[in-house]
């Protein structure tokens, strides 16, 4: 679950909405059960992509992963 609140427009938050879940799910950390590190690495990678693409604005993000046994 994620909520992305754009600053100076919605371009960055729309980018994150499209990319975040797939980025987390495809990370080795996630596949190996280290969900927390998968979240951190995903945010860092997507932040770098936003800068490289020179997307105008920014976004605040709140994300949570809920499974049957724990919240990350």
N, CA, C and O atoms as a CHARMM CRD file, in Angstrom:
* protein
*
  288
    1    1 UNK  N      0.85200  -1.16000   0.00000 PROA 1      0.00000
    2    1 UNK  CA     0.00000   0.00000   0.00000 PROA 1      0.00000
    3    1 UNK  C      0.89700   1.22200   0.00000 PROA 1      0.00000
    4    1 UNK  O      1.86500   1.27200   0.75800 PROA 1      0.00000
    5    2 UNK  N      0.59800   2.20800  -0.83400 PROA 2      0.00000
    6    2 UNK  CA     1.38700   3.43200  -0.86200 PROA 2      0.00000
    7    2 UNK  C      0.52000   4.64200  -1.15200 PROA 2      0.00000
    8    2 UNK  O     -0.45200   4.56000  -1.90200 PROA 2      0.00000
    9    3 UNK  N      0.88400   5.77000  -0.54900 PROA 3      0.00000
   10    3 UNK  CA     0.24400   7.05100  -0.81900 PROA 3      0.00000
   11    3 UNK  C      1.35900   8.00500  -1.20100 PROA 3      0.00000
   12    3 UNK  O      2.33000   8.15800  -0.46000 PROA 3      0.00000
   13    4 UNK  N      1.22800   8.64600  -2.35100 PROA 4      0.00000
   14    4 UNK  CA     2.23700   9.56600  -2.85400 PROA 4      0.00000
   15    4 UNK  C      1.58400  10.92200  -3.06200 PROA 4      0.00000
   16    4 UNK  O      0.64700  11.05400  -3.85000 PROA 4      0.00000
   17    5 UNK  N      2.08200  11.93100  -2.35100 PROA 5      0.00000
   18    5 UNK  CA     1.51800  13.27800  -2.38500 PROA 5      0.00000
   19    5 UNK  C      2.50000  14.19700  -3.09600 PROA 5      0.00000
   20    5 UNK  O      3.56900  14.50500  -2.56900 PROA 5      0.00000
   21    6 UNK  N      2.12800  14.63600  -4.30300 PROA 6      0.00000
   22    6 UNK  CA     3.02200  15.43200  -5.12400 PROA 6      0.00000
   23    6 UNK  C      3.21200  16.85600  -4.62400 PROA 6      0.00000
   24    6 UNK  O      2.33000  17.44300  -3.99800 PROA 6      0.00000
   25    7 UNK  N      4.39100  17.39000  -4.92100 PROA 7      0.00000
   26    7 UNK  CA     4.73100  18.78100  -4.63500 PROA 7      0.00000
   27    7 UNK  C      5.10800  19.44100  -5.95000 PROA 7      0.00000
   28    7 UNK  O      5.87400  18.87600  -6.73100 PROA 7      0.00000
   29    8 UNK  N      4.57800  20.63100  -6.20100 PROA 8      0.00000
   30    8 UNK  CA     4.78000  21.34100  -7.47600 PROA 8      0.00000
   31    8 UNK  C      4.22800  20.50900  -8.62500 PROA 8      0.00000
   32    8 UNK  O      4.86300  20.39200  -9.67400 PROA 8      0.00000
   33    9 UNK  N      3.06700  19.94200  -8.43100 PROA 9      0.00000
   34    9 UNK  CA     2.43900  19.12900  -9.46100 PROA 9      0.00000
   35    9 UNK  C      2.40200  17.65900  -9.08300 PROA 9      0.00000
   36    9 UNK  O      2.84900  17.26300  -8.00600 PROA 9      0.00000
   37   10 UNK  N      1.85900  16.85700  -9.99200 PROA 10     0.00000
   38   10 UNK  CA     1.66100  15.43800  -9.68400 PROA 10     0.00000
   39   10 UNK  C      2.59700  14.50600 -10.46200 PROA 10     0.00000
   40   10 UNK  O      2.47400  13.28500 -10.36100 PROA 10     0.00000
   41   11 UNK  N      3.51800  15.06300 -11.22600 PROA 11     0.00000
   42   11 UNK  CA     4.34000  14.23300 -12.09800 PROA 11     0.00000
   43   11 UNK  C      5.15400  13.17900 -11.33000 PROA 11     0.00000
   44   11 UNK  O      5.18200  12.01200 -11.72000 PROA 11     0.00000
   45   12 UNK  N      5.80800  13.58900 -10.24900 PROA 12     0.00000
   46   12 UNK  CA     6.64300  12.65100  -9.48200 PROA 12     0.00000
   47   12 UNK  C      5.78300  11.62300  -8.76300 PROA 12     0.00000
   48   12 UNK  O      6.12500  10.44000  -8.73300 PROA 12     0.00000
   49   13 UNK  N      4.67100  12.06300  -8.18400 PROA 13     0.00000
   50   13 UNK  CA     3.81600  11.10000  -7.48200 PROA 13     0.00000
   51   13 UNK  C      3.20900  10.09900  -8.45800 PROA 13     0.00000
   52   13 UNK  O      3.04800   8.92800  -8.11200 PROA 13     0.00000
   53   14 UNK  N      2.87000  10.53000  -9.66300 PROA 14     0.00000
   54   14 UNK  CA     2.36900   9.57900 -10.67500 PROA 14     0.00000
   55   14 UNK  C      3.46200   8.59000 -11.08100 PROA 14     0.00000
   56   14 UNK  O      3.19000   7.40400 -11.26500 PROA 14     0.00000
   57   15 UNK  N      4.69600   9.07600 -11.22000 PROA 15     0.00000
   58   15 UNK  CA     5.83300   8.21100 -11.53200 PROA 15     0.00000
   59   15 UNK  C      5.99200   7.13500 -10.45100 PROA 15     0.00000
   60   15 UNK  O      6.15300   5.95400 -10.75800 PROA 15     0.00000
   61   16 UNK  N      5.94500   7.55900  -9.18400 PROA 16     0.00000
   62   16 UNK  CA     6.08500   6.60500  -8.08000 PROA 16     0.00000
   63   16 UNK  C      4.92300   5.61700  -8.03500 PROA 16     0.00000
   64   16 UNK  O      5.12300   4.43100  -7.77300 PROA 16     0.00000
   65   17 UNK  N      3.72400   6.09700  -8.28900 PROA 17     0.00000
   66   17 UNK  CA     2.55100   5.21400  -8.31100 PROA 17     0.00000
   67   17 UNK  C      2.74100   4.10000  -9.34400 PROA 17     0.00000
   68   17 UNK  O      2.37600   2.95000  -9.09900 PROA 17     0.00000
   69   18 UNK  N      3.30900   4.44800 -10.48900 PROA 18     0.00000
   70   18 UNK  CA     3.51000   3.47500 -11.55900 PROA 18     0.00000
   71   18 UNK  C      4.66200   2.51500 -11.27400 PROA 18     0.00000
   72   18 UNK  O      4.61200   1.35900 -11.69200 PROA 18     0.00000
   73   19 UNK  N      5.69100   2.97100 -10.57600 PROA 19     0.00000
   74   19 UNK  CA     6.93000   2.20600 -10.45900 PROA 19     0.00000
   75   19 UNK  C      7.18200   1.51200  -9.11500 PROA 19     0.00000
   76   19 UNK  O      7.84500   0.47600  -9.07300 PROA 19     0.00000
   77   20 UNK  N      6.66400   2.06700  -8.02700 PROA 20     0.00000
   78   20 UNK  CA     7.11100   1.62300  -6.69900 PROA 20     0.00000
   79   20 UNK  C      6.82300   0.15000  -6.42400 PROA 20     0.00000
   80   20 UNK  O      7.73700  -0.58500  -6.05000 PROA 20     0.00000
   81   21 UNK  N      5.60500  -0.29500  -6.59300 PROA 21     0.00000
   82   21 UNK  CA     5.24700  -1.67200  -6.26400 PROA 21     0.00000
   83   21 UNK  C      6.08000  -2.67900  -7.06200 PROA 21     0.00000
   84   21 UNK  O      6.58500  -3.65400  -6.50600 PROA 21     0.00000
   85   22 UNK  N      6.21700  -2.43900  -8.34900 PROA 22     0.00000
   86   22 UNK  CA     7.00000  -3.33900  -9.19100 PROA 22     0.00000
   87   22 UNK  C      8.47000  -3.34500  -8.76600 PROA 22     0.00000
   88   22 UNK  O      9.10700  -4.39700  -8.73000 PROA 22     0.00000
   89   23 UNK  N      8.99900  -2.17000  -8.44700 PROA 23     0.00000
   90   23 UNK  CA    10.39200  -2.07500  -8.01300 PROA 23     0.00000
   91   23 UNK  C     10.62600  -2.88500  -6.73900 PROA 23     0.00000
   92   23 UNK  O     11.59600  -3.63700  -6.65400 PROA 23     0.00000
   93   24 UNK  N      9.75700  -2.73800  -5.76500 PROA 24     0.00000
   94   24 UNK  CA     9.89800  -3.47900  -4.51000 PROA 24     0.00000
   95   24 UNK  C      9.80000  -4.98200  -4.76600 PROA 24     0.00000
   96   24 UNK  O     10.65000  -5.74600  -4.31100 PROA 24     0.00000
   97   25 UNK  N      8.78000  -5.40100  -5.48400 PROA 25     0.00000
   98   25 UNK  CA     8.52100  -6.82500  -5.70100 PROA 25     0.00000
   99   25 UNK  C      9.63300  -7.52800  -6.47400 PROA 25     0.00000
  100   25 UNK  O      9.83700  -8.73000  -6.30300 PROA 25     0.00000
  101   26 UNK  N     10.35100  -6.80000  -7.31800 PROA 26     0.00000
  102   26 UNK  CA    11.40000  -7.39900  -8.13900 PROA 26     0.00000
  103   26 UNK  C     12.77400  -7.40000  -7.48000 PROA 26     0.00000
  104   26 UNK  O     13.71900  -7.95600  -8.04100 PROA 26     0.00000
  105   27 UNK  N     12.90700  -6.80500  -6.33200 PROA 27     0.00000
  106   27 UNK  CA    14.20800  -6.73000  -5.66400 PROA 27     0.00000
  107   27 UNK  C     14.56500  -8.06600  -5.00900 PROA 27     0.00000
  108   27 UNK  O     13.69500  -8.76600  -4.49000 PROA 27     0.00000
  109   28 UNK  N     15.84100  -8.40500  -5.04100 PROA 28     0.00000
  110   28 UNK  CA    16.31200  -9.63200  -4.38600 PROA 28     0.00000
  111   28 UNK  C     16.03800  -9.60100  -2.88900 PROA 28     0.00000
  112   28 UNK  O     15.70700 -10.62600  -2.29200 PROA 28     0.00000
  113   29 UNK  N     16.17700  -8.41700  -2.28000 PROA 29     0.00000
  114   29 UNK  CA    15.91700  -8.29700  -0.84800 PROA 29     0.00000
  115   29 UNK  C     14.49500  -8.74300  -0.51300 PROA 29     0.00000
  116   29 UNK  O     14.27200  -9.44400   0.47300 PROA 29     0.00000
  117   30 UNK  N     13.54900  -8.33400  -1.33400 PROA 30     0.00000
  118   30 UNK  CA    12.14600  -8.69300  -1.11800 PROA 30     0.00000
  119   30 UNK  C     11.95600 -10.20000  -1.27400 PROA 30     0.00000
  120   30 UNK  O     11.30100 -10.84400  -0.45500 PROA 30     0.00000
  121   31 UNK  N     12.53300 -10.74400  -2.32700 PROA 31     0.00000
  122   31 UNK  CA    12.40600 -12.18200  -2.59700 PROA 31     0.00000
  123   31 UNK  C     13.04800 -13.03200  -1.50400 PROA 31     0.00000
  124   31 UNK  O     12.63600 -14.16900  -1.27100 PROA 31     0.00000
  125   32 UNK  N     14.06500 -12.47200  -0.83300 PROA 32     0.00000
  126   32 UNK  CA    14.74900 -13.18400   0.24900 PROA 32     0.00000
  127   32 UNK  C     14.14000 -12.91200   1.61600 PROA 32     0.00000
  128   32 UNK  O     14.68200 -13.34100   2.63400 PROA 32     0.00000
  129   33 UNK  N     13.02100 -12.20600   1.64500 PROA 33     0.00000
  130   33 UNK  CA    12.32000 -11.97300   2.90200 PROA 33     0.00000
  131   33 UNK  C     12.72000 -10.71900   3.65000 PROA 33     0.00000
  132   33 UNK  O     12.19500 -10.46200   4.73400 PROA 33     0.00000
  133   34 UNK  N     13.63700  -9.92700   3.10500 PROA 34     0.00000
  134   34 UNK  CA    14.07300  -8.70400   3.77300 PROA 34     0.00000
  135   34 UNK  C     13.28400  -7.52200   3.20600 PROA 34     0.00000
  136   34 UNK  O     13.80300  -6.71900   2.42900 PROA 34     0.00000
  137   35 UNK  N     12.03700  -7.44100   3.61000 PROA 35     0.00000
  138   35 UNK  CA    11.12200  -6.43200   3.07000 PROA 35     0.00000
  139   35 UNK  C     11.57100  -5.01300   3.38300 PROA 35     0.00000
  140   35 UNK  O     11.47800  -4.12900   2.53200 PROA 35     0.00000
  141   36 UNK  N     12.05400  -4.79300   4.59400 PROA 36     0.00000
  142   36 UNK  CA    12.48000  -3.44700   4.98900 PROA 36     0.00000
  143   36 UNK  C     13.57800  -2.92700   4.05900 PROA 36     0.00000
  144   36 UNK  O     13.49900  -1.79800   3.57300 PROA 36     0.00000
  145   37 UNK  N     14.59200  -3.74300   3.81300 PROA 37     0.00000
  146   37 UNK  CA    15.67900  -3.32800   2.93000 PROA 37     0.00000
  147   37 UNK  C     15.20300  -3.14400   1.49500 PROA 37     0.00000
  148   37 UNK  O     15.71600  -2.28600   0.77500 PROA 37     0.00000
  149   38 UNK  N     14.22600  -3.94100   1.07600 PROA 38     0.00000
  150   38 UNK  CA    13.66400  -3.78100  -0.26500 PROA 38     0.00000
  151   38 UNK  C     12.99100  -2.42200  -0.41000 PROA 38     0.00000
  152   38 UNK  O     13.12300  -1.76800  -1.44400 PROA 38     0.00000
  153   39 UNK  N     12.26600  -1.99400   0.62900 PROA 39     0.00000
  154   39 UNK  CA    11.62300  -0.68200   0.60700 PROA 39     0.00000
  155   39 UNK  C     12.67800   0.42000   0.52300 PROA 39     0.00000
  156   39 UNK  O     12.57100   1.32500  -0.30500 PROA 39     0.00000
  157   40 UNK  N     13.69100   0.34300   1.37700 PROA 40     0.00000
  158   40 UNK  CA    14.72800   1.37300   1.41100 PROA 40     0.00000
  159   40 UNK  C     15.45500   1.45700   0.07400 PROA 40     0.00000
  160   40 UNK  O     15.62900   2.55000  -0.46600 PROA 40     0.00000
  161   41 UNK  N     15.87800   0.32900  -0.46100 PROA 41     0.00000
  162   41 UNK  CA    16.60300   0.30400  -1.73200 PROA 41     0.00000
  163   41 UNK  C     15.72400   0.81000  -2.88100 PROA 41     0.00000
  164   41 UNK  O     16.20800   1.49000  -3.78600 PROA 41     0.00000
  165   42 UNK  N     14.44700   0.47800  -2.83700 PROA 42     0.00000
  166   42 UNK  CA    13.53600   0.93300  -3.88900 PROA 42     0.00000
  167   42 UNK  C     13.36900   2.44200  -3.86800 PROA 42     0.00000
  168   42 UNK  O     13.41400   3.08700  -4.91500 PROA 42     0.00000
  169   43 UNK  N     13.17600   3.00800  -2.68200 PROA 43     0.00000
  170   43 UNK  CA    13.06200   4.46300  -2.58100 PROA 43     0.00000
  171   43 UNK  C     14.33300   5.14300  -3.08000 PROA 43     0.00000
  172   43 UNK  O     14.25800   6.15000  -3.78300 PROA 43     0.00000
  173   44 UNK  N     15.48900   4.60800  -2.72700 PROA 44     0.00000
  174   44 UNK  CA    16.75300   5.20500  -3.16900 PROA 44     0.00000
  175   44 UNK  C     16.90400   5.12800  -4.68400 PROA 44     0.00000
  176   44 UNK  O     17.31500   6.09800  -5.32100 PROA 44     0.00000
  177   45 UNK  N     16.57200   3.97900  -5.25700 PROA 45     0.00000
  178   45 UNK  CA    16.70600   3.81100  -6.70800 PROA 45     0.00000
  179   45 UNK  C     15.75200   4.73800  -7.44700 PROA 45     0.00000
  180   45 UNK  O     16.14500   5.39200  -8.41300 PROA 45     0.00000
  181   46 UNK  N     14.50900   4.79700  -7.00100 PROA 46     0.00000
  182   46 UNK  CA    13.53100   5.64600  -7.68100 PROA 46     0.00000
  183   46 UNK  C     13.85600   7.12200  -7.50000 PROA 46     0.00000
  184   46 UNK  O     13.60700   7.92100  -8.40200 PROA 46     0.00000
  185   47 UNK  N     14.40600   7.49400  -6.35500 PROA 47     0.00000
  186   47 UNK  CA    14.84000   8.86800  -6.14700 PROA 47     0.00000
  187   47 UNK  C     15.91500   9.24100  -7.17000 PROA 47     0.00000
  188   47 UNK  O     15.88700  10.33000  -7.74300 PROA 47     0.00000
  189   48 UNK  N     16.85000   8.33600  -7.38900 PROA 48     0.00000
  190   48 UNK  CA    17.90200   8.57200  -8.37800 PROA 48     0.00000
  191   48 UNK  C     17.30900   8.71200  -9.78300 PROA 48     0.00000
  192   48 UNK  O     17.72900   9.57900 -10.54900 PROA 48     0.00000
  193   49 UNK  N     16.34000   7.86600 -10.12000 PROA 49     0.00000
  194   49 UNK  CA    15.69000   7.95100 -11.43400 PROA 49     0.00000
  195   49 UNK  C     14.96300   9.28500 -11.61200 PROA 49     0.00000
  196   49 UNK  O     15.00700   9.87900 -12.68900 PROA 49     0.00000
  197   50 UNK  N     14.30400   9.74800 -10.56700 PROA 50     0.00000
  198   50 UNK  CA    13.60000  11.03400 -10.62700 PROA 50     0.00000
  199   50 UNK  C     14.58400  12.15200 -10.93700 PROA 50     0.00000
  200   50 UNK  O     14.30300  13.02700 -11.75700 PROA 50     0.00000
  201   51 UNK  N     15.73300  12.12100 -10.28200 PROA 51     0.00000
  202   51 UNK  CA    16.76400  13.14100 -10.51700 PROA 51     0.00000
  203   51 UNK  C     17.31100  13.02700 -11.93900 PROA 51     0.00000
  204   51 UNK  O     17.44900  14.03400 -12.63400 PROA 51     0.00000
  205   52 UNK  N     17.62200  11.80300 -12.37200 PROA 52     0.00000
  206   52 UNK  CA    18.16500  11.59200 -13.71700 PROA 52     0.00000
  207   52 UNK  C     17.18200  12.02200 -14.80600 PROA 52     0.00000
  208   52 UNK  O     17.59000  12.55500 -15.83800 PROA 52     0.00000
  209   53 UNK  N     15.89600  11.79200 -14.57900 PROA 53     0.00000
  210   53 UNK  CA    14.86800  12.16800 -15.56000 PROA 53     0.00000
  211   53 UNK  C     14.51400  13.65000 -15.47400 PROA 53     0.00000
  212   53 UNK  O     13.77500  14.17800 -16.30500 PROA 53     0.00000
  213   54 UNK  N     15.05900  14.30900 -14.44700 PROA 54     0.00000
  214   54 UNK  CA    14.81500  15.73300 -14.21600 PROA 54     0.00000
  215   54 UNK  C     13.32700  16.04600 -14.11800 PROA 54     0.00000
  216   54 UNK  O     12.83500  17.03100 -14.66900 PROA 54     0.00000
  217   55 UNK  N     12.62900  15.16900 -13.39500 PROA 55     0.00000
  218   55 UNK  CA    11.20700  15.40200 -13.18300 PROA 55     0.00000
  219   55 UNK  C     11.03600  16.59700 -12.25600 PROA 55     0.00000
  220   55 UNK  O     11.70100  16.69600 -11.22500 PROA 55     0.00000
  221   56 UNK  N     10.15000  17.49200 -12.62800 PROA 56     0.00000
  222   56 UNK  CA     9.91100  18.69900 -11.84100 PROA 56     0.00000
  223   56 UNK  C      9.01300  18.35700 -10.66000 PROA 56     0.00000
  224   56 UNK  O      8.01500  17.65100 -10.80800 PROA 56     0.00000
  225   57 UNK  N      9.37600  18.86300  -9.49000 PROA 57     0.00000
  226   57 UNK  CA     8.56200  18.64900  -8.29800 PROA 57     0.00000
  227   57 UNK  C      9.13800  17.56600  -7.41700 PROA 57     0.00000
  228   57 UNK  O     10.32000  17.23400  -7.49600 PROA 57     0.00000
  229   58 UNK  N      8.28800  17.02700  -6.58300 PROA 58     0.00000
  230   58 UNK  CA     8.70300  15.97900  -5.65900 PROA 58     0.00000
  231   58 UNK  C      7.48100  15.27200  -5.11300 PROA 58     0.00000
  232   58 UNK  O      6.36400  15.48900  -5.58200 PROA 58     0.00000
  233   59 UNK  N      7.69500  14.43100  -4.12600 PROA 59     0.00000
  234   59 UNK  CA     6.57400  13.70100  -3.55600 PROA 59     0.00000
  235   59 UNK  C      6.91400  13.24900  -2.14300 PROA 59     0.00000
  236   59 UNK  O      8.03800  12.83600  -1.85500 PROA 59     0.00000
  237   60 UNK  N      5.93500  13.33600  -1.28500 PROA 60     0.00000
  238   60 UNK  CA     6.00400  12.68300   0.01000 PROA 60     0.00000
  239   60 UNK  C      5.39600  11.30100  -0.18200 PROA 60     0.00000
  240   60 UNK  O      4.41200  11.15000  -0.90500 PROA 60     0.00000
  241   61 UNK  N      5.96900  10.30300   0.45400 PROA 61     0.00000
  242   61 UNK  CA     5.45800   8.94800   0.29200 PROA 61     0.00000
  243   61 UNK  C      5.25500   8.28400   1.64400 PROA 61     0.00000
  244   61 UNK  O      6.07100   8.41600   2.55600 PROA 61     0.00000
  245   62 UNK  N      4.16300   7.58100   1.74400 PROA 62     0.00000
  246   62 UNK  CA     3.89600   6.72100   2.89000 PROA 62     0.00000
  247   62 UNK  C      3.57800   5.34900   2.31800 PROA 62     0.00000
  248   62 UNK  O      2.66200   5.20500   1.50900 PROA 62     0.00000
  249   63 UNK  N      4.33400   4.34500   2.73800 PROA 63     0.00000
  250   63 UNK  CA     4.12900   3.01000   2.18200 PROA 63     0.00000
  251   63 UNK  C      4.16400   1.97600   3.30400 PROA 63     0.00000
  252   63 UNK  O      4.88800   2.12500   4.28900 PROA 63     0.00000
  253   64 UNK  N      3.37600   0.93900   3.13200 PROA 64     0.00000
  254   64 UNK  CA     3.34300  -0.15100   4.11400 PROA 64     0.00000
  255   64 UNK  C      3.14400  -1.47000   3.38400 PROA 64     0.00000
  256   64 UNK  O      2.47300  -1.54100   2.35500 PROA 64     0.00000
  257   65 UNK  N      3.73600  -2.49500   3.93700 PROA 65     0.00000
  258   65 UNK  CA     3.54000  -3.84900   3.42900 PROA 65     0.00000
  259   65 UNK  C      2.88500  -4.64400   4.54200 PROA 65     0.00000
  260   65 UNK  O      3.39900  -4.70900   5.65900 PROA 65     0.00000
  261   66 UNK  N      1.76900  -5.23600   4.23700 PROA 66     0.00000
  262   66 UNK  CA     1.04900  -6.02200   5.24700 PROA 66     0.00000
  263   66 UNK  C      0.97100  -7.45100   4.73700 PROA 66     0.00000
  264   66 UNK  O      0.49000  -7.70100   3.63100 PROA 66     0.00000
  265   67 UNK  N      1.44700  -8.38600   5.55000 PROA 67     0.00000
  266   67 UNK  CA     1.27300  -9.80100   5.20400 PROA 67     0.00000
  267   67 UNK  C      0.58100 -10.49400   6.37200 PROA 67     0.00000
  268   67 UNK  O      0.16600  -9.84800   7.33400 PROA 67     0.00000
  269   68 UNK  N      0.46600 -11.77300   6.27900 PROA 68     0.00000
  270   68 UNK  CA    -0.30300 -12.51700   7.28800 PROA 68     0.00000
  271   68 UNK  C      0.32000 -12.47300   8.68100 PROA 68     0.00000
  272   68 UNK  O     -0.38200 -12.66600   9.67400 PROA 68     0.00000
  273   69 UNK  N      1.63500 -12.21900   8.77100 PROA 69     0.00000
  274   69 UNK  CA     2.27100 -12.34200  10.07200 PROA 69     0.00000
  275   69 UNK  C      2.91500 -11.07600  10.62000 PROA 69     0.00000
  276   69 UNK  O      3.19800 -11.00600  11.81600 PROA 69     0.00000
  277   70 UNK  N      3.15900 -10.05100   9.75900 PROA 70     0.00000
  278   70 UNK  CA     3.84900  -8.86800  10.26200 PROA 70     0.00000
  279   70 UNK  C      3.61300  -7.66200   9.36600 PROA 70     0.00000
  280   70 UNK  O      3.19200  -7.79300   8.21700 PROA 70     0.00000
  281   71 UNK  N      3.89300  -6.48600   9.91400 PROA 71     0.00000
  282   71 UNK  CA     3.83700  -5.23400   9.17200 PROA 71     0.00000
  283   71 UNK  C      5.26100  -4.71900   9.07000 PROA 71     0.00000
  284   71 UNK  O      5.98200  -4.67600  10.06700 PROA 71     0.00000
  285   72 UNK  N      5.67100  -4.32700   7.86800 PROA 72     0.00000
  286   72 UNK  CA     7.02700  -3.82400   7.64400 PROA 72     0.00000
  287   72 UNK  C      6.96600  -2.33000   7.44100 PROA 72     0.00000
  288   72 UNK  O      7.99900  -1.69200   7.23600 PROA 72     0.00000
